[in-house]
Every structure is written in C-alpha cells, then in structure tokens.
Amino acid sequence: MTGGAGDGPSAYLSSISSVLGDETPLADVDEEIVRSELPNLYEQGLKYCRVSTQPAITLAAESARQTLAAVPDGAVDAIVYCTDTSPDKTTTSDGWDLLLALDRPTVPMTVLGGSGCGNLGPGLAVARNMVRVGDADTVLLVTGDRVKTGTRYLENGQTVLSDGAASCVVSSRRYGPAFRIDGLSSSFRVDIGTVAARPIIVARATAGTIKNAVRQVTEPLSLAASEFRYLLPGYYGRGPQAFLAMSAGFPTDRVYCPLLAEVGHCFSADVLLSLASLRETRAADDGDRLMLLAMSPRSWSIVVATQVGGSTAPP
Amino acid sequence: MSTVEWSSEFDEVLKRNLPLHTGPVNPAARLADLGLDSLGTVSLVMELEDGMGISIPDELLVAETFETANTLWIAVKSLVATATA
C-alpha cells in the first residue's frame, strides 16, 4: 500500500498531545523477566516505563481532549482510534465510549488495529486518505494502549512496554506548526516465524521489507535517505534502533528517539511523542524532511513528512 | 592460513562487515570471532545479495552458513554459479 504526492490536497499533522502512565523505574516493575533483563535494558538506553491502571480508552480520551482544545469547535469531522489493547467490553463499545467521552456522539469513528505497535502507520493512511478524497476535512487520530495482561518486556525490541495515549489532527489545514505528510507506504510479512526460532531469516526479512517500503515511498518523491534530517522509529533499544537505521539506509546518529529512557515503548504512540518533542526542543527546522517508521514484528509503515510552520486555519 | 581463493567482491563485502579483522581473512576463522554480530550478519547478507547479484534462500540463512569465511564462501560460490549458469 503506497501513497505519494499529487493525488489530492496536502494533509498536515498537527496539535499533538499525549497522556502517559506514571513514570516507574524499571527496577520497580514487579516482573521477574524485567528484573532479570535490567542490565541489558539499561545498556539499551531504557530507565523507566509508564504504568497506568486507567483503561486505554480513558487515556485516549484524555489525550484527545487536549488535541481538540487546540482546534476550532466543530473542526473535527472524523475520528480514527488506533489500539492494540483488547477491549474492556467490545471494540465497538469502546469506540462508542470514546465518542461519548469526547462529547462527539455524531462524529463518524473508525477503530483500527491489526498492526500492533505499528498501528499509527495504517491510522495515518486512513486519516490522510479521508482528507485527500474529501470524506473529511479534519480527522482526529488517537492511539490508546496499556498492558492488561502478560509481560511488559519485549525481547524483539529490547524494550519495555508503557501505558499511554497520543493524539493529533490530520487535516487539509495547518492548525499551527505542523508536519506535512508527503508519502506513505505499508508492508506486511507474516510468514517469517519468530526471532527465537529463525533469527537470521527474520532479521533479513525485516530489513528487506523495510528497505523496500522505503524505496516505494521515496522513489516517487525523488528523495534519498541523505535528504532526511531524522529517522523516527518507535522506542526500541539501541541495538534494534541500529538495525532499523541500517535497514532504512540511515546512519545511527540520525535516529531520533528522544524519550526512550523516560518513556519506554508506548505502543503506537512513540512516533507522535517524537514529533511533539521535535517541536518542543526545536531539534528540526521548518522544511526538514523526516522519515517515520511505525512497525510491529510483522508490519512496517514508512511515512515521509516535512516540518512546516505557520497556520492556514481560520482563527 | 588455509589456501582458499574467493572473489574480490566477496572479499570486500566480507571485510566491510568484520569489524575485528586485520589483514587477510583466514578462511577457517570463525566470523563471530572477527566481530560478526546479528546486525552485521544481516548487513552482510544484504550486501552480498546486492553486490554479487544473488538471492540467498531461507534455508541457507542459518548459523552454519556464517560459521567461517569458508562456509559462507562455499554457499555464495554455489549461488553465483547458479545465477550465472
């Protein structure tokens, strides 16, 4: 699945917000596997994870309310909710609860899953396409996840899962400083087995699929990796980050994972957290190109974005 | 050192991915001892495929293939021969 420039109006991502669980030192996580992996996790650059007892939908609503406060009333005419967390009731009920919590009971809503911690990629694709074909002018995109059962430790990513939510709007308008979405490519490969059983095969397939996804989205835009300021992957450990950078054709010093130590891996919220950090810390300039990598162990989305300033929305 | 001759392309790619090698690579040396880690293995595979016009099948992507420079060269040589036949 790909989408390049020139097929419709530009789509801009702006008004990023987030709500994270309580900052918890990894040493305080009550899991044997996390305790036994502590030295490795520290070496990988992690110090804390975020823990919440709130339902994912509550975290999502809290973040989304902050995003909605940054755009005019009535501007949002569609909502996309991305989650990999099993619903407390049903997926549909959770979606309806989100609309009620946001006081948007009549806004069309889509719940999106199937790409694990890479749900942001398909979520952006859906939101962007709504804007480009005219189905919506401004889409609220929300992620919300938490660890309900099982371990927080992720061996594949050498990281620890965190509870939290992030949100933004995707729109034909720029609500303040924004990121223009220039291209997007998503790939799946579910027949590769596990890292434990076939490490080299899985690593080669992952690297090859990322490389192809990068090519699919950069070639129509006539861009090379050297023209990007940063690669923004999820908050995986330093080893996996280096692997992802190599796969995408980036040197490791252009990987941007500013909140890895403090946040851990917050499912599909990571990339939005990094984009917000870019703005807050002024780590990038207007006009800088960014490559976003949203992924699960079996799916990969590459998004080309450009930081843009100014607002085109009415006050 | 054993006397195994391999192509210059193979030699260049191999050396690029062995951070601990100094001088010529001994065909019998364990690649792990020369610094080949999991990241380097994938890089090595991709560079061999791109540089030598081959596709390394899944059944060869096992630890035994990457045991020594010679075991890897035997696999690559066979694939190159098949590709150019």
Short mmCIF file of C-alpha atoms in Angstrom, two decimals:
data_model
loop_
_atom_site.label_atom_id
_atom_site.label_comp_id
_atom_site.label_asym_id
_atom_site.label_seq_id
_atom_site.Cartn_x
_atom_site.Cartn_y
_atom_site.Cartn_z
CA MET A 1 0.00 0.00 0.00
CA THR A 2 1.53 3.29 -1.01
CA GLY A 3 0.50 6.89 -1.39
CA GLY A 4 2.69 9.61 -2.78
CA ALA A 5 2.29 13.25 -3.60
CA GLY A 6 -0.03 14.75 -6.15
CA ASP A 7 -3.19 12.67 -5.59
CA GLY A 8 -5.18 15.30 -3.71
CA PRO A 9 -4.83 18.14 -1.25
CA SER A 10 -1.90 18.02 1.13
CA ALA A 11 -2.57 16.54 4.55
CA TYR A 12 -0.99 18.07 7.63
CA LEU A 13 -0.44 16.54 11.05
CA SER A 14 -0.66 18.97 13.95
CA SER A 15 -1.90 19.59 17.50
CA ILE A 16 -0.12 16.63 19.04
CA SER A 17 -0.95 15.73 22.63
CA SER A 18 -0.23 12.78 24.86
CA VAL A 19 -1.13 11.26 28.20
CA LEU A 20 1.24 8.76 29.74
CA GLY A 21 1.07 6.50 32.76
CA ASP A 22 3.09 7.11 35.90
CA GLU A 23 6.86 7.21 35.45
CA THR A 24 8.08 3.96 37.01
CA PRO A 25 11.74 2.95 37.37
CA LEU A 26 12.35 -0.35 35.64
CA ALA A 27 13.75 -1.73 38.89
CA ASP A 28 10.30 -1.20 40.45
CA VAL A 29 8.42 -3.19 37.80
CA ASP A 30 7.12 -6.28 39.52
CA GLU A 31 8.09 -8.80 36.87
CA GLU A 32 10.81 -11.41 37.12
CA ILE A 33 11.69 -11.15 33.43
CA VAL A 34 12.14 -7.37 33.66
CA ARG A 35 14.31 -7.77 36.77
CA SER A 36 16.49 -10.37 35.08
CA GLU A 37 16.85 -8.21 31.96
CA LEU A 38 17.58 -4.98 33.84
CA PRO A 39 21.31 -4.77 32.96
CA ASN A 40 20.54 -5.31 29.29
CA LEU A 41 17.66 -2.83 29.32
CA TYR A 42 19.88 -0.17 30.91
CA GLU A 43 22.51 -0.88 28.27
CA GLN A 44 19.85 -0.47 25.61
CA GLY A 45 19.12 3.03 26.94
CA LEU A 46 15.97 2.44 28.99
CA LYS A 47 15.40 3.65 32.55
CA TYR A 48 11.66 3.98 33.09
CA CYS A 49 8.36 2.75 31.79
CA ARG A 50 4.90 4.25 32.22
CA VAL A 51 2.28 2.41 34.20
CA SER A 52 -1.41 3.22 34.39
CA THR A 53 -4.45 1.50 35.84
CA GLN A 54 -6.74 3.53 33.60
CA PRO A 55 -8.41 1.81 30.65
CA ALA A 56 -6.82 2.52 27.27
CA ILE A 57 -9.97 4.28 26.16
CA THR A 58 -9.73 6.67 29.15
CA LEU A 59 -6.11 7.50 28.33
CA ALA A 60 -7.08 8.04 24.69
CA ALA A 61 -9.96 10.34 25.60
CA GLU A 62 -7.78 12.41 27.91
CA SER A 63 -5.17 12.93 25.20
CA ALA A 64 -7.78 13.58 22.51
CA ARG A 65 -9.47 16.26 24.60
CA GLN A 66 -6.17 18.18 24.66
CA THR A 67 -5.87 17.92 20.88
CA LEU A 68 -9.48 19.00 20.37
CA ALA A 69 -8.88 22.05 22.57
CA ALA A 70 -6.24 23.20 20.09
CA VAL A 71 -8.56 23.23 17.07
CA PRO A 72 -11.78 25.18 16.50
CA ASP A 73 -15.05 23.70 17.78
CA GLY A 74 -16.64 21.52 15.14
CA ALA A 75 -13.49 21.29 13.05
CA VAL A 76 -13.11 17.54 13.52
CA ASP A 77 -15.43 15.62 11.23
CA ALA A 78 -14.00 12.10 11.61
CA ILE A 79 -12.14 10.13 14.28
CA VAL A 80 -9.67 7.26 13.88
CA TYR A 81 -8.83 5.35 17.06
CA CYS A 82 -5.81 3.04 16.90
CA THR A 83 -5.34 0.41 19.56
CA ASP A 84 -3.74 -2.97 20.07
CA THR A 85 -5.25 -3.41 23.52
CA SER A 86 -8.09 -5.88 23.89
CA PRO A 87 -11.31 -4.00 24.59
CA ASP A 88 -12.85 -3.89 28.05
CA LYS A 89 -16.25 -4.63 26.52
CA THR A 90 -16.16 -4.90 22.74
CA THR A 91 -14.21 -2.95 20.14
CA THR A 92 -17.38 -1.18 19.06
CA SER A 93 -18.44 -0.36 22.61
CA ASP A 94 -15.00 1.06 23.36
CA GLY A 95 -15.23 3.22 20.23
CA TRP A 96 -18.66 4.48 21.22
CA ASP A 97 -17.39 5.21 24.74
CA LEU A 98 -14.59 7.27 23.21
CA LEU A 99 -17.09 9.36 21.23
CA LEU A 100 -19.19 9.90 24.35
CA ALA A 101 -16.15 10.81 26.43
CA LEU A 102 -15.21 13.40 23.81
CA ASP A 103 -18.76 14.72 23.56
CA ARG A 104 -18.70 13.95 19.85
CA PRO A 105 -21.58 11.44 19.66
CA THR A 106 -22.33 12.04 15.97
CA VAL A 107 -18.82 12.12 14.51
CA PRO A 108 -18.03 9.09 12.31
CA MET A 109 -15.45 6.90 14.04
CA THR A 110 -13.17 4.09 12.88
CA VAL A 111 -11.35 1.75 15.25
CA LEU A 112 -8.14 0.47 13.73
CA GLY A 113 -5.94 -2.47 14.74
CA GLY A 114 -4.02 -5.29 13.14
CA SER A 115 -0.57 -3.72 13.08
CA GLY A 116 0.31 -3.88 16.77
CA CYS A 117 2.67 -1.11 17.79
CA GLY A 118 2.71 -0.02 14.15
CA ASN A 119 -0.97 0.96 14.13
CA LEU A 120 -0.03 4.60 13.67
CA GLY A 121 1.00 3.86 10.06
CA PRO A 122 -2.35 2.49 8.84
CA GLY A 123 -4.07 5.07 11.06
CA LEU A 124 -2.27 7.89 9.31
CA ALA A 125 -3.02 6.30 5.94
CA VAL A 126 -6.74 6.15 6.68
CA ALA A 127 -6.87 9.69 8.06
CA ARG A 128 -4.81 11.10 5.22
CA ASN A 129 -6.91 9.39 2.58
CA MET A 130 -10.12 10.71 4.16
CA VAL A 131 -8.69 14.22 3.79
CA ARG A 132 -7.39 13.68 0.27
CA VAL A 133 -10.61 12.27 -1.17
CA GLY A 134 -12.74 14.83 0.65
CA ASP A 135 -14.54 12.49 3.05
CA ALA A 136 -13.31 14.62 5.91
CA ASP A 137 -11.53 17.91 6.31
CA THR A 138 -10.02 17.32 9.74
CA VAL A 139 -9.56 13.89 11.29
CA LEU A 140 -8.78 13.31 14.96
CA LEU A 141 -6.25 10.46 15.15
CA VAL A 142 -5.89 8.86 18.58
CA THR A 143 -3.83 5.99 19.91
CA GLY A 144 -4.51 4.36 23.26
CA ASP A 145 -2.90 1.28 24.78
CA ARG A 146 -1.90 -0.34 28.02
CA VAL A 147 -0.53 -3.66 29.22
CA LYS A 148 -3.53 -5.50 30.63
CA THR A 149 -2.01 -8.96 30.90
CA GLY A 150 1.34 -10.58 30.27
CA THR A 151 4.78 -9.08 30.40
CA ARG A 152 5.96 -5.58 29.59
CA TYR A 153 9.28 -6.92 28.35
CA LEU A 154 9.64 -7.14 24.57
CA GLU A 155 12.55 -9.34 23.60
CA ASN A 156 12.36 -8.48 19.88
CA GLY A 157 12.65 -4.76 20.52
CA GLN A 158 14.89 -5.00 23.60
CA THR A 159 12.48 -2.62 25.32
CA VAL A 160 9.64 -2.38 27.81
CA LEU A 161 6.02 -1.53 27.03
CA SER A 162 4.44 1.57 28.52
CA ASP A 163 0.83 2.60 29.03
CA GLY A 164 -0.37 5.77 27.37
CA ALA A 165 -2.08 7.57 24.54
CA ALA A 166 -1.22 10.15 21.92
CA SER A 167 -3.35 12.17 19.54
CA CYS A 168 -3.21 14.67 16.72
CA VAL A 169 -5.31 16.01 13.90
CA VAL A 170 -4.73 15.19 10.25
CA SER A 171 -6.21 17.92 8.10
CA SER A 172 -6.06 19.85 4.87
CA ARG A 173 -5.41 22.84 7.15
CA ARG A 174 -2.46 23.59 9.37
CA TYR A 175 -3.54 24.24 12.93
CA GLY A 176 -0.32 25.93 13.96
CA PRO A 177 3.08 24.32 13.43
CA ALA A 178 2.59 21.09 11.55
CA PHE A 179 4.10 18.21 9.64
CA ARG A 180 3.03 17.72 6.03
CA ILE A 181 2.56 14.07 5.11
CA ASP A 182 4.28 13.67 1.76
CA GLY A 183 4.12 9.91 1.25
CA LEU A 184 3.31 6.66 2.96
CA SER A 185 3.98 3.00 2.35
CA SER A 186 2.87 -0.01 4.40
CA SER A 187 4.05 -3.61 4.10
CA PHE A 188 3.16 -6.88 5.80
CA ARG A 189 5.07 -10.13 6.09
CA VAL A 190 3.56 -12.66 8.47
CA ASP A 191 5.21 -15.86 7.24
CA ILE A 192 8.69 -15.36 8.68
CA GLY A 193 8.41 -17.16 12.01
CA THR A 194 9.95 -15.96 15.23
CA VAL A 195 13.28 -14.42 16.10
CA ALA A 196 13.92 -17.20 18.61
CA ALA A 197 13.46 -19.94 16.01
CA ARG A 198 14.88 -18.31 12.87
CA PRO A 199 16.87 -15.19 13.85
CA ILE A 200 18.73 -14.59 10.60
CA ILE A 201 15.70 -15.21 8.40
CA VAL A 202 13.51 -12.88 10.46
CA ALA A 203 16.20 -10.18 10.53
CA ARG A 204 16.81 -10.41 6.77
CA ALA A 205 13.08 -10.36 6.00
CA THR A 206 12.57 -7.38 8.30
CA ALA A 207 15.49 -5.46 6.82
CA GLY A 208 14.45 -6.30 3.27
CA THR A 209 10.84 -5.32 3.81
CA ILE A 210 11.79 -2.01 5.41
CA LYS A 211 14.22 -1.33 2.59
CA ASN A 212 11.50 -1.98 0.01
CA ALA A 213 8.97 0.13 1.88
CA VAL A 214 11.48 3.00 1.99
CA ARG A 215 12.11 2.63 -1.73
CA GLN A 216 8.38 2.58 -2.51
CA VAL A 217 7.77 5.84 -0.74
CA THR A 218 10.98 7.75 -1.58
CA GLU A 219 11.34 6.94 -5.28
CA PRO A 220 8.11 8.68 -6.38
CA LEU A 221 9.26 11.70 -4.41
CA SER A 222 12.80 11.51 -5.87
CA LEU A 223 14.30 11.51 -2.38
CA ALA A 224 17.39 9.80 -0.98
CA ALA A 225 17.99 8.90 2.66
CA SER A 226 20.63 11.63 2.84
CA GLU A 227 17.91 14.23 2.30
CA PHE A 228 16.17 13.36 5.57
CA ARG A 229 17.08 15.08 8.83
CA TYR A 230 15.96 12.22 11.05
CA LEU A 231 14.57 8.69 11.12
CA LEU A 232 11.87 8.38 13.80
CA PRO A 233 11.30 4.75 14.78
CA GLY A 234 9.46 3.51 17.86
CA TYR A 235 11.17 3.41 21.24
CA TYR A 236 13.13 0.21 20.88
CA GLY A 237 16.52 -0.43 22.47
CA ARG A 238 19.71 0.92 20.93
CA GLY A 239 20.57 -2.38 19.25
CA PRO A 240 17.25 -2.69 17.40
CA GLN A 241 17.43 1.05 16.60
CA ALA A 242 20.77 0.48 14.86
CA PHE A 243 19.28 -2.42 12.93
CA LEU A 244 16.28 -0.37 11.83
CA ALA A 245 18.52 2.53 10.83
CA MET A 246 20.67 0.23 8.70
CA SER A 247 17.56 -1.25 7.09
CA ALA A 248 16.19 2.19 6.24
CA GLY A 249 19.56 3.42 4.98
CA PHE A 250 20.26 5.87 7.82
CA PRO A 251 23.36 6.33 9.97
CA THR A 252 22.60 5.78 13.64
CA ASP A 253 23.36 9.39 14.52
CA ARG A 254 20.24 10.44 12.61
CA VAL A 255 17.89 8.23 14.62
CA TYR A 256 15.61 10.39 16.76
CA CYS A 257 14.32 8.62 19.88
CA PRO A 258 14.44 11.40 22.47
CA LEU A 259 12.16 9.88 25.10
CA LEU A 260 13.40 6.30 25.12
CA ALA A 261 14.89 6.44 28.62
CA GLU A 262 11.98 8.26 30.26
CA VAL A 263 9.03 6.72 28.46
CA GLY A 264 9.88 3.24 27.20
CA HIS A 265 7.88 1.87 24.30
CA CYS A 266 4.36 3.29 24.35
CA PHE A 267 2.87 1.10 21.62
CA SER A 268 1.90 3.17 18.56
CA ALA A 269 2.21 6.49 20.40
CA ASP A 270 6.02 6.63 20.16
CA VAL A 271 6.34 8.40 16.82
CA LEU A 272 3.81 11.08 17.79
CA LEU A 273 5.74 11.63 21.02
CA SER A 274 8.90 12.13 18.99
CA LEU A 275 7.21 14.58 16.61
CA ALA A 276 5.98 16.61 19.58
CA SER A 277 9.49 16.57 21.03
CA LEU A 278 10.94 17.82 17.75
CA ARG A 279 8.71 20.87 18.08
CA GLU A 280 9.32 21.45 21.77
CA THR A 281 13.09 21.16 21.55
CA ARG A 282 13.40 22.76 18.11
CA ALA A 283 15.54 19.83 17.07
CA ALA A 284 14.40 20.26 13.47
CA ASP A 285 13.78 23.27 11.27
CA ASP A 286 10.88 24.10 9.02
CA GLY A 287 11.50 22.42 5.69
CA ASP A 288 13.33 19.47 7.24
CA ARG A 289 12.24 16.09 5.95
CA LEU A 290 11.58 13.27 8.38
CA MET A 291 11.12 9.56 7.89
CA LEU A 292 8.69 7.98 10.34
CA LEU A 293 8.85 4.21 10.91
CA ALA A 294 5.82 2.66 12.58
CA MET A 295 6.10 -1.10 12.92
CA SER A 296 5.18 -4.36 14.54
CA PRO A 297 7.18 -7.59 14.18
CA ARG A 298 5.15 -8.37 11.04
CA SER A 299 4.21 -4.99 9.56
CA TRP A 300 6.06 -1.85 8.65
CA SER A 301 4.90 1.62 7.61
CA ILE A 302 7.18 4.30 6.28
CA VAL A 303 5.88 7.86 6.31
CA VAL A 304 7.68 10.79 4.71
CA ALA A 305 6.86 14.04 6.49
CA THR A 306 8.11 17.61 6.25
CA GLN A 307 8.10 20.03 9.15
CA VAL A 308 6.20 23.17 8.19
CA GLY A 309 5.45 26.31 10.13
CA GLY A 310 2.59 28.77 10.24
CA SER A 311 -1.12 28.23 10.24
CA THR A 312 -3.58 28.08 7.36
CA ALA A 313 -6.60 27.54 9.55
CA PRO A 314 -9.01 30.34 10.41
CA PRO A 315 -8.53 31.60 13.99
CA MET B 1 46.37 -19.99 6.83
CA SER B 2 44.31 -22.21 4.53
CA THR B 3 44.54 -21.53 0.84
CA VAL B 4 41.04 -20.79 -0.33
CA GLU B 5 40.63 -18.26 -3.12
CA TRP B 6 37.46 -16.25 -3.33
CA SER B 7 36.38 -13.36 -5.48
CA SER B 8 37.46 -9.81 -4.76
CA GLU B 9 33.80 -8.73 -4.47
CA PHE B 10 33.23 -11.33 -1.75
CA ASP B 11 36.42 -10.29 0.00
CA GLU B 12 35.46 -6.61 0.02
CA VAL B 13 31.95 -7.22 1.34
CA LEU B 14 33.21 -9.66 3.94
CA LYS B 15 35.87 -7.33 5.30
CA ARG B 16 33.43 -4.42 5.48
CA ASN B 17 31.29 -6.45 7.86
CA LEU B 18 34.04 -7.88 10.07
CA PRO B 19 34.99 -5.04 12.42
CA LEU B 20 37.74 -7.03 14.19
CA HIS B 21 39.59 -8.35 11.16
CA THR B 22 43.14 -7.24 10.45
CA GLY B 23 44.76 -8.12 7.16
CA PRO B 24 43.61 -11.05 5.02
CA VAL B 25 40.70 -13.06 6.38
CA ASN B 26 41.64 -16.63 7.30
CA PRO B 27 39.07 -18.92 5.64
CA ALA B 28 38.95 -21.09 8.75
CA ALA B 29 38.48 -18.22 11.20
CA ARG B 30 35.15 -18.05 12.99
CA LEU B 31 33.28 -14.99 11.72
CA ALA B 32 31.90 -14.32 15.19
CA ASP B 33 35.47 -14.01 16.45
CA LEU B 34 36.08 -11.37 13.80
CA GLY B 35 33.18 -9.27 15.11
CA LEU B 36 30.26 -10.52 13.04
CA ASP B 37 27.15 -9.95 15.19
CA SER B 38 23.47 -10.27 14.33
CA LEU B 39 23.31 -6.76 12.87
CA GLY B 40 26.45 -7.43 10.84
CA THR B 41 25.07 -10.73 9.57
CA VAL B 42 22.03 -9.03 8.07
CA SER B 43 24.18 -6.27 6.62
CA LEU B 44 26.50 -8.91 5.17
CA VAL B 45 23.60 -10.82 3.61
CA MET B 46 22.12 -7.71 2.05
CA GLU B 47 25.45 -6.51 0.70
CA LEU B 48 26.28 -9.92 -0.74
CA GLU B 49 22.88 -10.08 -2.43
CA ASP B 50 23.18 -6.56 -3.84
CA GLY B 51 26.85 -6.76 -4.74
CA MET B 52 27.01 -10.26 -6.19
CA GLY B 53 23.61 -10.48 -7.86
CA ILE B 54 22.41 -13.41 -5.81
CA SER B 55 19.47 -14.19 -3.55
CA ILE B 56 20.37 -16.22 -0.50
CA PRO B 57 17.48 -18.62 0.16
CA ASP B 58 15.99 -19.00 3.64
CA GLU B 59 17.41 -22.50 4.08
CA LEU B 60 20.93 -21.07 3.91
CA LEU B 61 20.21 -18.33 6.43
CA VAL B 62 21.31 -20.45 9.36
CA ALA B 63 24.21 -20.19 11.78
CA GLU B 64 26.19 -22.93 10.00
CA THR B 65 26.45 -20.84 6.82
CA PHE B 66 28.02 -17.99 8.79
CA GLU B 67 30.34 -20.15 10.88
CA THR B 68 33.54 -19.31 8.98
CA ALA B 69 34.54 -17.32 5.91
CA ASN B 70 34.93 -20.57 4.05
CA THR B 71 31.48 -21.95 4.87
CA LEU B 72 29.99 -18.67 3.71
CA TRP B 73 32.10 -18.64 0.53
CA ILE B 74 31.01 -22.19 -0.33
CA ALA B 75 27.36 -21.10 -0.13
CA VAL B 76 27.94 -17.88 -2.06
CA LYS B 77 30.04 -19.59 -4.75
CA SER B 78 27.27 -22.08 -5.38
CA LEU B 79 24.66 -19.36 -5.64
CA VAL B 80 26.82 -17.29 -8.01
CA ALA B 81 27.34 -20.35 -10.22
CA THR B 82 23.60 -20.98 -10.32
CA ALA B 83 22.86 -17.33 -11.05
CA THR B 84 25.30 -17.19 -13.95
CA ALA B 85 24.54 -20.63 -15.42
#
